[in-house]
Amino acid sequence: NAGVTQTPKFQVLKTGQSMTLQCAQDMNHEYMSWYRQDPGMGLRLIHYSVGAGITDQGEVPNGYNVSRSTTEDFPLRLLSAAPSQTSVYFCASSYYRGAGADTQYFGPGTRLTVL
Amino acid sequence: RKEVEQDPGPFNVPEGATVAFNCTYSNSASQSFFWYRQDCRKEPKLLMSVYSSGNEDGRFTAQLNRASQYISLLIRDSKLSDSATYLCVVIDNNNDMRFGAGTRLTVKP
């Protein structure tokens, strides 16, 4: 049982490049989400999914796309990276949206720098 | 105004000290409340839930005041290993987690 895994751990991009941040969980959780963490801002919700085939926008969705073709995977795509997207990205999963924090699991994070 | 606000610190305290962190939230319909701990360059991890009646877990005590929309965390007998950033987290009425920016604590020998 690996929990929530994220790849890569670190990434440096140039402005305008695209990339996909991978997130996978092996706990059969229906709810998955992506957050970004910036200094002085706390974690902010980018996109979330309540099940395979269903995604929705969070607080800061602009510049990001997601899809959920399987229960296990929830990739985050940056179509044209901008320096404002330099951040630490966390993926999280739980059995359902609004589940107590004691059943919410976070991945180890991806540190992204956009030059 | 941020939905969840915390004093960013940093708090620098000696070992054995008692330290208290405060948090306020703006959405009165918020449902659940938590404290998370985040070590440098790591993911947040749940420290404890916060109940209206207050709750204690060893050296840690959490309190909630719904009328004032205020949450607190008290750490007694601080240890070096308590050095971390403490995040106040609220689940709002849309069932989304809202995070404070965190309060940084450094415990010194």
Short mmCIF file of C-alpha atoms in Angstrom, two decimals:
data_model
loop_
_atom_site.label_atom_id
_atom_site.label_comp_id
_atom_site.label_asym_id
_atom_site.label_seq_id
_atom_site.Cartn_x
_atom_site.Cartn_y
_atom_site.Cartn_z
CA ASN A 1 0.00 0.00 0.00
CA ALA A 2 1.96 3.02 -1.29
CA GLY A 3 -0.67 5.65 -0.38
CA VAL A 4 -0.49 8.73 -2.62
CA THR A 5 2.48 8.97 -4.95
CA GLN A 6 3.56 11.94 -7.04
CA THR A 7 6.10 12.28 -9.81
CA PRO A 8 8.36 14.03 -10.45
CA LYS A 9 9.65 15.33 -7.11
CA PHE A 10 11.35 18.30 -8.77
CA GLN A 11 10.95 19.95 -12.16
CA VAL A 12 12.36 23.03 -13.86
CA LEU A 13 10.54 24.35 -16.92
CA LYS A 14 10.99 27.25 -19.26
CA THR A 15 8.13 29.65 -19.86
CA GLY A 16 5.75 28.24 -22.44
CA GLN A 17 6.69 24.59 -21.96
CA SER A 18 4.05 22.05 -21.08
CA MET A 19 4.21 19.18 -18.65
CA THR A 20 2.11 16.75 -16.65
CA LEU A 21 2.39 16.19 -12.92
CA GLN A 22 1.44 12.64 -12.06
CA CYS A 23 -0.57 11.55 -9.04
CA ALA A 24 -1.69 8.04 -8.16
CA GLN A 25 -3.32 6.40 -5.14
CA ASP A 26 -3.90 2.74 -4.34
CA MET A 27 -6.54 3.14 -1.62
CA ASN A 28 -9.57 3.08 -3.93
CA HIS A 29 -10.42 6.65 -2.96
CA GLU A 30 -13.12 8.36 -4.98
CA TYR A 31 -12.06 11.94 -4.17
CA MET A 32 -8.76 13.32 -5.44
CA SER A 33 -7.53 16.89 -5.50
CA TRP A 34 -4.62 19.10 -6.44
CA TYR A 35 -3.32 21.98 -4.33
CA ARG A 36 -0.57 24.50 -4.79
CA GLN A 37 1.36 25.97 -1.88
CA ASP A 38 3.00 29.36 -2.13
CA PRO A 39 4.81 31.31 0.59
CA GLY A 40 2.37 33.21 2.80
CA MET A 41 -0.67 31.78 0.99
CA GLY A 42 -1.41 28.36 2.44
CA LEU A 43 -2.52 25.49 0.23
CA ARG A 44 -5.05 26.46 -2.43
CA LEU A 45 -7.29 24.04 -4.31
CA ILE A 46 -6.66 23.91 -8.06
CA HIS A 47 -8.94 21.11 -9.32
CA TYR A 48 -10.68 18.15 -7.80
CA SER A 49 -12.45 14.97 -8.84
CA VAL A 50 -15.23 13.10 -7.05
CA GLY A 51 -14.80 9.98 -9.17
CA ALA A 52 -13.60 8.62 -12.48
CA GLY A 53 -14.80 10.80 -15.34
CA ILE A 54 -15.81 13.71 -13.08
CA THR A 55 -13.65 16.78 -12.48
CA ASP A 56 -14.32 20.31 -11.32
CA GLN A 57 -12.50 23.56 -10.68
CA GLY A 58 -11.25 24.70 -7.35
CA GLU A 59 -10.13 28.10 -6.18
CA VAL A 60 -7.22 28.67 -8.62
CA PRO A 61 -7.85 26.58 -11.79
CA ASN A 62 -6.51 28.93 -14.48
CA GLY A 63 -3.57 27.53 -16.44
CA TYR A 64 -4.21 23.94 -15.37
CA ASN A 65 -6.13 21.01 -16.83
CA VAL A 66 -7.03 17.69 -15.23
CA SER A 67 -8.65 14.43 -16.23
CA ARG A 68 -9.70 11.33 -14.30
CA SER A 69 -9.90 8.29 -16.54
CA THR A 70 -9.34 5.82 -13.69
CA THR A 71 -9.99 5.83 -9.96
CA GLU A 72 -6.26 5.56 -9.28
CA ASP A 73 -4.79 8.38 -11.37
CA PHE A 74 -5.34 12.12 -11.41
CA PRO A 75 -2.76 13.95 -13.55
CA LEU A 76 -2.39 17.73 -13.57
CA ARG A 77 -1.40 19.35 -16.86
CA LEU A 78 0.28 22.70 -17.36
CA LEU A 79 -0.38 23.60 -21.00
CA SER A 80 1.94 26.63 -21.21
CA ALA A 81 3.95 27.15 -18.08
CA ALA A 82 4.31 30.65 -16.62
CA PRO A 83 6.62 31.91 -13.85
CA SER A 84 3.51 32.49 -11.69
CA GLN A 85 3.09 28.72 -11.61
CA THR A 86 6.32 28.26 -9.71
CA SER A 87 5.09 26.52 -6.58
CA VAL A 88 4.92 23.30 -4.63
CA TYR A 89 2.10 21.06 -5.80
CA PHE A 90 0.39 18.53 -3.56
CA CYS A 91 -2.03 15.83 -4.60
CA ALA A 92 -4.45 14.47 -2.02
CA SER A 93 -7.09 11.76 -1.85
CA SER A 94 -9.89 10.64 0.44
CA TYR A 95 -12.94 8.40 0.30
CA TYR A 96 -15.28 11.30 -0.47
CA ARG A 97 -15.36 15.09 -0.73
CA GLY A 98 -15.58 16.60 2.70
CA ALA A 99 -14.23 13.52 4.41
CA GLY A 100 -12.63 14.36 7.69
CA ALA A 101 -9.01 15.35 7.59
CA ASP A 102 -8.16 12.18 9.44
CA THR A 103 -8.98 10.28 6.25
CA GLN A 104 -7.31 12.69 3.83
CA TYR A 105 -3.93 11.60 2.49
CA PHE A 106 -1.37 13.87 0.87
CA GLY A 107 1.34 12.96 -1.59
CA PRO A 108 4.94 14.08 -0.97
CA GLY A 109 4.70 17.05 -3.34
CA THR A 110 6.27 18.24 -6.58
CA ARG A 111 8.50 21.33 -6.54
CA LEU A 112 8.09 23.17 -9.82
CA THR A 113 10.17 26.11 -10.98
CA VAL A 114 9.27 27.99 -14.15
CA LEU A 115 12.01 30.22 -15.53
CA ARG B 1 -9.84 38.84 3.47
CA LYS B 2 -8.40 35.33 3.65
CA GLU B 3 -10.83 32.63 4.69
CA VAL B 4 -8.43 31.26 7.28
CA GLU B 5 -5.92 33.57 8.96
CA GLN B 6 -3.00 32.71 11.18
CA ASP B 7 -0.17 34.63 12.77
CA PRO B 8 2.78 33.66 10.54
CA GLY B 9 5.33 33.91 13.34
CA PRO B 10 8.00 32.80 13.52
CA PHE B 11 7.74 31.74 17.12
CA ASN B 12 11.16 30.99 18.62
CA VAL B 13 10.86 29.36 22.03
CA PRO B 14 13.19 27.44 24.37
CA GLU B 15 12.69 23.76 25.10
CA GLY B 16 10.09 23.25 27.80
CA ALA B 17 8.17 26.42 26.97
CA THR B 18 4.44 26.61 26.42
CA VAL B 19 3.38 28.19 23.14
CA ALA B 20 -0.05 29.02 21.73
CA PHE B 21 -1.15 29.54 18.16
CA ASN B 22 -4.32 31.27 17.05
CA CYS B 23 -6.43 30.99 13.94
CA THR B 24 -9.57 32.76 12.76
CA TYR B 25 -11.91 31.75 9.97
CA SER B 26 -14.39 33.90 8.04
CA ASN B 27 -17.02 31.39 6.91
CA SER B 28 -19.46 30.90 9.78
CA ALA B 29 -20.92 27.84 8.01
CA SER B 30 -17.62 25.96 8.24
CA GLN B 31 -18.11 22.45 9.48
CA SER B 32 -14.91 20.86 10.68
CA PHE B 33 -11.63 22.12 12.03
CA PHE B 34 -8.13 20.69 12.23
CA TRP B 35 -4.51 21.42 12.96
CA TYR B 36 -1.89 20.05 10.60
CA ARG B 37 1.85 19.93 11.02
CA GLN B 38 4.18 20.48 8.08
CA ASP B 39 7.89 19.84 8.25
CA CYS B 40 10.23 21.65 5.90
CA ARG B 41 9.80 20.43 2.33
CA LYS B 42 7.31 17.76 3.35
CA GLU B 43 3.59 17.24 2.92
CA PRO B 44 1.14 18.40 5.60
CA LYS B 45 0.18 15.76 8.15
CA LEU B 46 -2.81 15.77 10.45
CA LEU B 47 -1.90 16.72 14.02
CA MET B 48 -5.36 16.72 15.57
CA SER B 49 -9.00 17.49 15.03
CA VAL B 50 -10.60 20.38 16.90
CA TYR B 51 -13.92 19.90 18.67
CA SER B 52 -16.26 22.43 20.23
CA SER B 53 -15.70 20.84 23.61
CA GLY B 54 -11.93 21.16 23.22
CA ASN B 55 -9.62 18.20 22.99
CA GLU B 56 -6.24 17.17 24.24
CA ASP B 57 -3.63 14.80 22.88
CA GLY B 58 -0.66 14.53 25.19
CA ARG B 59 1.10 17.90 25.23
CA PHE B 60 -1.25 19.36 22.61
CA THR B 61 -4.59 21.02 23.35
CA ALA B 62 -6.95 22.37 20.70
CA GLN B 63 -9.91 24.65 21.30
CA LEU B 64 -12.71 25.92 19.09
CA ASN B 65 -14.90 28.96 19.68
CA ARG B 66 -17.62 28.93 17.05
CA ALA B 67 -19.16 32.21 18.21
CA SER B 68 -15.85 34.04 17.70
CA GLN B 69 -14.82 31.86 14.74
CA TYR B 70 -11.54 31.20 16.47
CA ILE B 71 -9.35 28.11 16.84
CA SER B 72 -6.33 27.67 19.04
CA LEU B 73 -3.51 25.19 19.57
CA LEU B 74 -1.53 25.02 22.78
CA ILE B 75 1.75 23.10 23.00
CA ARG B 76 3.10 22.46 26.47
CA ASP B 77 6.63 21.41 27.38
CA SER B 78 7.95 22.10 23.86
CA LYS B 79 10.44 19.64 22.38
CA LEU B 80 13.03 20.24 19.69
CA SER B 81 11.03 17.85 17.52
CA ASP B 82 8.02 20.19 17.67
CA SER B 83 9.83 22.60 15.33
CA ALA B 84 7.63 22.79 12.23
CA THR B 85 4.95 24.89 10.59
CA TYR B 86 1.46 24.47 12.02
CA LEU B 87 -1.44 24.83 9.62
CA CYS B 88 -4.98 25.66 10.63
CA VAL B 89 -7.47 23.88 8.35
CA VAL B 90 -11.21 24.35 8.00
CA ILE B 91 -13.69 22.34 5.95
CA ASP B 92 -16.16 24.86 4.57
CA ASN B 93 -19.83 24.44 3.69
CA ASN B 94 -18.84 23.28 0.17
CA ASN B 95 -16.87 20.43 1.73
CA ASP B 96 -13.57 21.94 0.60
CA MET B 97 -10.51 22.18 2.82
CA ARG B 98 -9.34 25.75 3.45
CA PHE B 99 -5.82 26.19 4.75
CA GLY B 100 -4.24 28.95 6.73
CA ALA B 101 -0.79 30.07 5.62
CA GLY B 102 0.75 28.45 8.68
CA THR B 103 2.61 29.49 11.81
CA ARG B 104 6.27 28.60 11.99
CA LEU B 105 7.64 27.31 15.29
CA THR B 106 11.29 26.84 16.17
CA VAL B 107 12.13 25.22 19.51
CA LYS B 108 15.69 25.90 20.63
CA PRO B 109 17.86 24.01 23.14
#
